[in-house]
mmCIF file of C-alpha atoms in Angstrom:
data_model
loop_
_atom_site.group_PDB
_atom_site.id
_atom_site.type_symbol
_atom_site.label_atom_id
_atom_site.label_comp_id
_atom_site.label_asym_id
_atom_site.label_seq_id
_atom_site.Cartn_x
_atom_site.Cartn_y
_atom_site.Cartn_z
ATOM 1 C CA GLU T 1 46.665 16.648 -23.576
ATOM 2 C CA VAL T 2 45.029 13.948 -25.072
ATOM 3 C CA GLN T 3 41.136 14.775 -25.416
ATOM 4 C CA LEU T 4 38.159 12.400 -26.263
ATOM 5 C CA VAL T 5 34.883 13.774 -25.691
ATOM 6 C CA GLU T 6 31.835 11.342 -26.866
ATOM 7 C CA SER T 7 28.195 12.528 -27.655
ATOM 8 C CA GLY T 8 25.113 11.861 -29.645
ATOM 9 C CA GLY T 9 24.368 9.032 -25.980
ATOM 10 C CA GLY T 10 20.997 8.565 -25.030
ATOM 11 C CA LEU T 11 17.048 6.637 -24.436
ATOM 12 C CA VAL T 12 16.627 5.187 -27.960
ATOM 13 C CA GLN T 13 13.377 2.092 -28.644
ATOM 14 C CA PRO T 14 14.473 -0.870 -29.686
ATOM 15 C CA GLY T 15 14.971 -1.394 -33.612
ATOM 16 C CA ARG T 16 15.872 2.252 -33.633
ATOM 17 C CA SER T 17 19.256 4.184 -34.679
ATOM 18 C CA LEU T 18 21.529 6.555 -32.984
ATOM 19 C CA ARG T 19 24.418 8.266 -33.815
ATOM 20 C CA LEU T 20 27.531 8.835 -31.861
ATOM 21 C CA SER T 21 30.574 10.633 -32.264
ATOM 22 C CA CYS T 22 33.816 11.574 -30.626
ATOM 23 C CA ALA T 23 35.814 15.020 -30.695
ATOM 24 C CA ALA T 24 39.637 14.133 -30.089
ATOM 25 C CA SER T 25 41.627 17.453 -29.382
ATOM 26 C CA GLY T 26 45.935 17.207 -28.664
ATOM 27 C CA PHE T 27 47.031 14.943 -30.960
ATOM 28 C CA LYS T 28 47.882 14.756 -34.759
ATOM 29 C CA PHE T 29 44.637 12.795 -35.511
ATOM 30 C CA ASP T 30 44.603 11.703 -38.864
ATOM 31 C CA ASP T 31 48.004 9.555 -37.587
ATOM 32 C CA TYR T 32 46.264 7.220 -35.375
ATOM 33 C CA ALA T 33 43.548 4.451 -35.337
ATOM 34 C CA MET T 34 40.303 5.106 -33.075
ATOM 35 C CA HIS T 35 38.227 2.048 -31.832
ATOM 36 C CA TRP T 36 34.692 2.027 -30.212
ATOM 37 C CA VAL T 37 35.145 -0.167 -26.899
ATOM 38 C CA ARG T 38 31.967 -0.097 -24.349
ATOM 39 C CA GLN T 39 30.917 -1.264 -21.315
ATOM 40 C CA ALA T 40 27.224 -2.733 -20.252
ATOM 41 C CA PRO T 41 26.053 -1.296 -16.886
ATOM 42 C CA GLY T 42 28.199 -3.689 -14.202
ATOM 43 C CA LYS T 43 30.003 -5.555 -16.537
ATOM 44 C CA GLY T 44 33.421 -5.835 -18.716
ATOM 45 C CA LEU T 45 35.093 -4.483 -21.525
ATOM 46 C CA GLU T 46 34.351 -5.112 -24.855
ATOM 47 C CA TRP T 47 35.510 -3.965 -28.245
ATOM 48 C CA VAL T 48 33.205 -2.806 -30.863
ATOM 49 C CA SER T 49 35.257 -1.442 -33.685
ATOM 50 C CA GLY T 50 38.389 0.425 -34.946
ATOM 51 C CA ILE T 51 39.500 1.984 -38.113
ATOM 52 C CA SER T 52 42.544 2.928 -39.288
ATOM 53 C CA TRP T 53 44.133 6.309 -39.965
ATOM 54 C CA ASN T 54 43.239 7.061 -43.423
ATOM 55 C CA SER T 55 39.872 4.834 -43.002
ATOM 56 C CA GLY T 56 41.607 2.424 -45.156
ATOM 57 C CA SER T 57 40.563 -0.225 -43.054
ATOM 58 C CA LYS T 58 37.801 -1.696 -40.635
ATOM 59 C CA GLY T 59 36.966 -3.813 -38.240
ATOM 60 C CA TYR T 60 34.163 -4.740 -35.385
ATOM 61 C CA ALA T 61 33.110 -7.303 -33.324
ATOM 62 C CA ASP T 62 30.352 -9.905 -34.836
ATOM 63 C CA SER T 63 27.825 -8.825 -31.788
ATOM 64 C CA VAL T 64 27.890 -5.788 -34.001
ATOM 65 C CA LYS T 65 28.609 -6.678 -37.763
ATOM 66 C CA GLY T 66 26.761 -5.415 -40.218
ATOM 67 C CA ARG T 67 24.603 -3.059 -37.828
ATOM 68 C CA PHE T 68 26.984 -0.450 -36.875
ATOM 69 C CA THR T 69 29.699 1.438 -39.348
ATOM 70 C CA ILE T 70 32.350 3.518 -38.161
ATOM 71 C CA SER T 71 33.481 6.489 -39.463
ATOM 72 C CA ARG T 72 35.876 9.394 -39.297
ATOM 73 C CA ASP T 73 36.454 13.228 -40.429
ATOM 74 C CA ASN T 74 40.060 14.031 -40.235
ATOM 75 C CA ALA T 75 39.713 17.604 -41.285
ATOM 76 C CA LYS T 76 36.679 17.418 -38.315
ATOM 77 C CA ASN T 77 38.878 15.431 -35.763
ATOM 78 C CA SER T 78 36.398 13.341 -35.330
ATOM 79 C CA LEU T 79 35.047 9.903 -34.658
ATOM 80 C CA TYR T 80 31.549 8.569 -35.431
ATOM 81 C CA LEU T 81 29.636 5.126 -34.333
ATOM 82 C CA GLN T 82 26.204 4.534 -37.106
ATOM 83 C CA MET T 83 23.950 2.485 -34.611
ATOM 84 C CA ASN T 84 20.928 0.708 -37.098
ATOM 85 C CA SER T 85 18.562 -1.981 -35.709
ATOM 86 C CA LEU T 86 19.802 -1.537 -31.672
ATOM 87 C CA ARG T 87 19.053 -4.431 -29.335
ATOM 88 C CA ALA T 88 18.630 -3.867 -25.379
ATOM 89 C CA GLU T 89 21.661 -6.351 -24.906
ATOM 90 C CA ASP T 90 23.505 -2.527 -26.911
ATOM 91 C CA THR T 91 23.075 -0.701 -24.016
ATOM 92 C CA ALA T 92 26.471 -0.059 -22.439
ATOM 93 C CA LEU T 93 28.454 2.807 -21.585
ATOM 94 C CA TYR T 94 29.974 3.677 -25.316
ATOM 95 C CA TYR T 95 34.121 4.627 -25.001
ATOM 96 C CA CYS T 96 35.892 6.072 -27.624
ATOM 97 C CA ALA T 97 39.310 5.345 -27.625
ATOM 98 C CA LYS T 98 43.071 6.603 -29.290
ATOM 99 C CA GLY T 99 44.769 3.566 -30.896
ATOM 100 C CA SER T 100 48.646 3.492 -30.580
ATOM 101 C CA GLY T 101 49.167 3.003 -33.828
ATOM 102 C CA THR T 102 48.382 4.646 -37.465
ATOM 103 C CA TYR T 103 46.668 0.364 -38.074
ATOM 104 C CA LEU T 104 44.688 -1.497 -36.740
ATOM 105 C CA ARG T 105 47.327 -2.691 -34.300
ATOM 106 C CA GLY T 106 48.364 -2.294 -30.653
ATOM 107 C CA TYR T 107 46.503 -1.153 -27.809
ATOM 108 C CA PHE T 108 44.318 1.822 -26.453
ATOM 109 C CA ASP T 109 46.633 4.031 -25.024
ATOM 110 C CA TYR T 110 43.657 7.271 -24.374
ATOM 111 C CA TRP T 111 40.513 7.023 -23.594
ATOM 112 C CA GLY T 112 37.932 9.416 -23.586
ATOM 113 C CA GLN T 113 34.695 9.515 -20.128
ATOM 114 C CA GLY T 114 31.784 7.447 -22.543
ATOM 115 C CA THR T 115 28.580 7.851 -23.533
ATOM 116 C CA LEU T 116 25.694 6.314 -22.062
ATOM 117 C CA LEU T 117 23.266 4.915 -24.914
ATOM 118 C CA THR T 118 20.249 2.615 -23.376
ATOM 119 C CA VAL T 119 17.947 0.612 -25.720
ATOM 120 C CA SER T 120 14.724 0.394 -23.998
ATOM 121 C CA SER T 121 10.740 0.579 -25.333
ATOM 122 C CA GLN H 1 31.896 -15.114 -20.998
ATOM 123 C CA SER H 2 35.164 -13.701 -21.817
ATOM 124 C CA VAL H 3 37.542 -14.735 -24.391
ATOM 125 C CA LEU H 4 40.480 -14.201 -22.054
ATOM 126 C CA THR H 5 40.406 -15.530 -18.730
ATOM 127 C CA GLN H 6 40.972 -13.630 -15.492
ATOM 128 C CA PRO H 7 40.345 -14.275 -12.047
ATOM 129 C CA PRO H 8 36.965 -11.996 -10.618
ATOM 130 C CA SER H 9 38.492 -10.548 -7.713
ATOM 131 C CA ALA H 10 42.006 -10.294 -5.692
ATOM 132 C CA SER H 11 43.110 -8.389 -2.684
ATOM 133 C CA GLY H 12 45.709 -7.780 -0.081
ATOM 134 C CA THR H 13 46.883 -5.331 2.973
ATOM 135 C CA PRO H 14 48.842 -2.283 2.495
ATOM 136 C CA GLY H 15 52.513 -3.196 0.806
ATOM 137 C CA GLN H 16 52.070 -6.232 -0.395
ATOM 138 C CA ARG H 17 52.587 -7.963 -3.409
ATOM 139 C CA VAL H 18 50.018 -9.092 -5.537
ATOM 140 C CA THR H 19 49.518 -10.507 -8.855
ATOM 141 C CA VAL H 20 46.661 -11.080 -11.693
ATOM 142 C CA SER H 21 46.581 -13.784 -14.241
ATOM 143 C CA CYS H 22 45.241 -13.780 -17.020
ATOM 144 C CA SER H 23 45.131 -16.546 -19.458
ATOM 145 C CA GLY H 24 44.144 -16.925 -23.382
ATOM 146 C CA GLY H 25 44.895 -18.646 -26.577
ATOM 147 C CA SER H 26 47.127 -18.946 -29.469
ATOM 148 C CA SER H 27 44.995 -16.212 -31.671
ATOM 149 C CA ASN H 28 45.256 -13.582 -28.379
ATOM 150 C CA ILE H 29 47.916 -14.374 -26.475
ATOM 151 C CA GLY H 30 49.703 -16.740 -28.043
ATOM 152 C CA SER H 31 50.561 -14.432 -31.043
ATOM 153 C CA ASN H 32 50.103 -10.819 -30.283
ATOM 154 C CA THR H 33 50.759 -8.780 -27.355
ATOM 155 C CA VAL H 34 48.998 -8.169 -24.155
ATOM 156 C CA ASN H 35 47.805 -5.352 -22.623
ATOM 157 C CA TRP H 36 46.176 -3.846 -18.946
ATOM 158 C CA TYR H 37 44.208 -0.979 -18.697
ATOM 159 C CA GLN H 38 42.813 0.046 -14.962
ATOM 160 C CA GLN H 39 39.625 1.419 -14.044
ATOM 161 C CA LEU H 40 38.895 3.378 -10.919
ATOM 162 C CA PRO H 41 35.876 3.341 -9.545
ATOM 163 C CA GLY H 42 33.614 6.110 -11.942
ATOM 164 C CA THR H 43 35.977 6.441 -14.115
ATOM 165 C CA ALA H 44 37.065 5.291 -17.707
ATOM 166 C CA PRO H 45 39.855 2.562 -18.012
ATOM 167 C CA LYS H 46 43.599 3.560 -18.323
ATOM 168 C CA LEU H 47 46.482 1.902 -20.160
ATOM 169 C CA LEU H 48 48.422 0.391 -17.455
ATOM 170 C CA ILE H 49 50.508 -1.514 -19.247
ATOM 171 C CA TYR H 50 51.581 -2.144 -23.228
ATOM 172 C CA SER H 51 53.486 -4.478 -25.033
ATOM 173 C CA ASN H 52 53.383 -7.343 -22.266
ATOM 174 C CA ASN H 53 55.976 -5.324 -20.011
ATOM 175 C CA GLN H 54 56.376 -1.250 -20.966
ATOM 176 C CA ARG H 55 55.416 0.731 -18.328
ATOM 177 C CA PRO H 56 53.530 4.620 -20.014
ATOM 178 C CA SER H 57 54.619 8.095 -19.037
ATOM 179 C CA GLY H 58 53.527 8.163 -15.074
ATOM 180 C CA VAL H 59 52.479 4.907 -14.324
ATOM 181 C CA PRO H 60 54.851 3.557 -10.719
ATOM 182 C CA ASP H 61 56.867 1.376 -11.228
ATOM 183 C CA ARG H 62 55.082 -0.882 -8.730
ATOM 184 C CA PHE H 63 53.388 -2.215 -11.926
ATOM 185 C CA SER H 64 54.750 -4.478 -13.919
ATOM 186 C CA GLY H 65 53.800 -6.987 -16.687
ATOM 187 C CA SER H 66 54.834 -10.143 -18.000
ATOM 188 C CA LYS H 67 53.938 -13.067 -20.659
ATOM 189 C CA SER H 68 54.725 -16.936 -21.630
ATOM 190 C CA GLY H 69 52.685 -18.349 -23.940
ATOM 191 C CA THR H 70 49.439 -17.950 -23.829
ATOM 192 C CA SER H 71 49.558 -16.444 -20.079
ATOM 193 C CA ALA H 72 49.983 -13.282 -19.162
ATOM 194 C CA SER H 73 49.771 -11.258 -15.491
ATOM 195 C CA LEU H 74 50.342 -8.148 -13.682
ATOM 196 C CA ALA H 75 52.411 -7.503 -10.733
ATOM 197 C CA ILE H 76 51.273 -4.987 -8.420
ATOM 198 C CA SER H 77 54.106 -3.693 -5.753
ATOM 199 C CA GLY H 78 53.825 -2.123 -2.596
ATOM 200 C CA LEU H 79 50.202 -2.005 -2.688
ATOM 201 C CA GLN H 80 48.398 1.171 -2.139
ATOM 202 C CA SER H 81 44.790 2.159 -1.673
ATOM 203 C CA GLU H 82 44.533 4.072 -4.333
ATOM 204 C CA ASP H 83 45.780 0.633 -5.934
ATOM 205 C CA GLU H 84 41.730 -0.467 -5.312
ATOM 206 C CA ALA H 85 40.554 -0.953 -9.301
ATOM 207 C CA ASP H 86 39.644 -3.005 -11.643
ATOM 208 C CA TYR H 87 42.159 -4.149 -13.431
ATOM 209 C CA TYR H 88 41.338 -5.736 -17.618
ATOM 210 C CA CYS H 89 43.897 -7.567 -19.797
ATOM 211 C CA GLY H 90 43.529 -7.110 -23.537
ATOM 212 C CA ALA H 91 45.026 -8.585 -26.605
ATOM 213 C CA ARG H 92 44.767 -8.327 -30.265
ATOM 214 C CA ASP H 93 42.917 -11.727 -31.318
ATOM 215 C CA ASP H 94 43.327 -12.658 -35.087
ATOM 216 C CA SER H 95 40.856 -15.193 -35.987
ATOM 217 C CA LEU H 96 38.451 -12.937 -34.785
ATOM 218 C CA ASN H 97 40.367 -9.985 -36.659
ATOM 219 C CA GLY H 98 39.470 -7.915 -33.557
ATOM 220 C CA TRP H 99 40.546 -6.912 -29.936
ATOM 221 C CA VAL H 100 39.635 -9.232 -26.617
ATOM 222 C CA PHE H 101 39.197 -8.617 -22.958
ATOM 223 C CA GLY H 102 39.567 -10.574 -20.132
ATOM 224 C CA GLY H 103 36.281 -10.110 -17.422
ATOM 225 C CA GLY H 104 38.361 -7.636 -15.218
ATOM 226 C CA THR H 105 39.436 -8.711 -11.568
ATOM 227 C CA LYS H 106 38.443 -6.119 -8.630
ATOM 228 C CA LEU H 107 41.398 -5.535 -6.359
ATOM 229 C CA THR H 108 40.146 -5.019 -2.392
ATOM 230 C CA VAL H 109 43.150 -2.954 -0.490
ATOM 231 C CA LEU H 110 42.238 -4.459 2.988
#
């Protein structure tokens, strides 16, 4: 059974940094691209970032480019999102999602339960 | 506003057939496949339809998807109370070099 468990969310002041983590199990982690998708309270889904199986390709939404960095550790079956210069508009539930293939194509076939980030002074 | 356009709400009575539309452009739906996600209240999204019209294992055949040009639609037949959820369309966007979603359609079963 595929499991994705996010952690690292919390309350942080504007301008500060935070790192989210996603622990994956139930599938061969290093065979698949991985993504972060967020959902602001009461709003829709927004793709944030994705990374290919070997970290060779990474992509970011314009709203986070230059502030967020995605990474993965295939030895630890883990996905990360380093978030710097946080803004109030980054407040959201952050989902870790498994890509359907090896590279940054396709769709998101499994989702975690999310970790909540609140950016506020 | 979202890159893909969905109606904010839809409704139907048990047993009815309802459809949800999703409109995009040449860089997203027009050149990539469409996927649909179901988000039940208080839960994470779940893949419902992929590659325009394919159902993952475990998804009832009451759910179907189609695509034509730069638009797509999700159809739910034999509507059930447990289908009450938010439905999102999504696709890769080649101009943005990322993924885009519709704003979501809240389906109410009357």
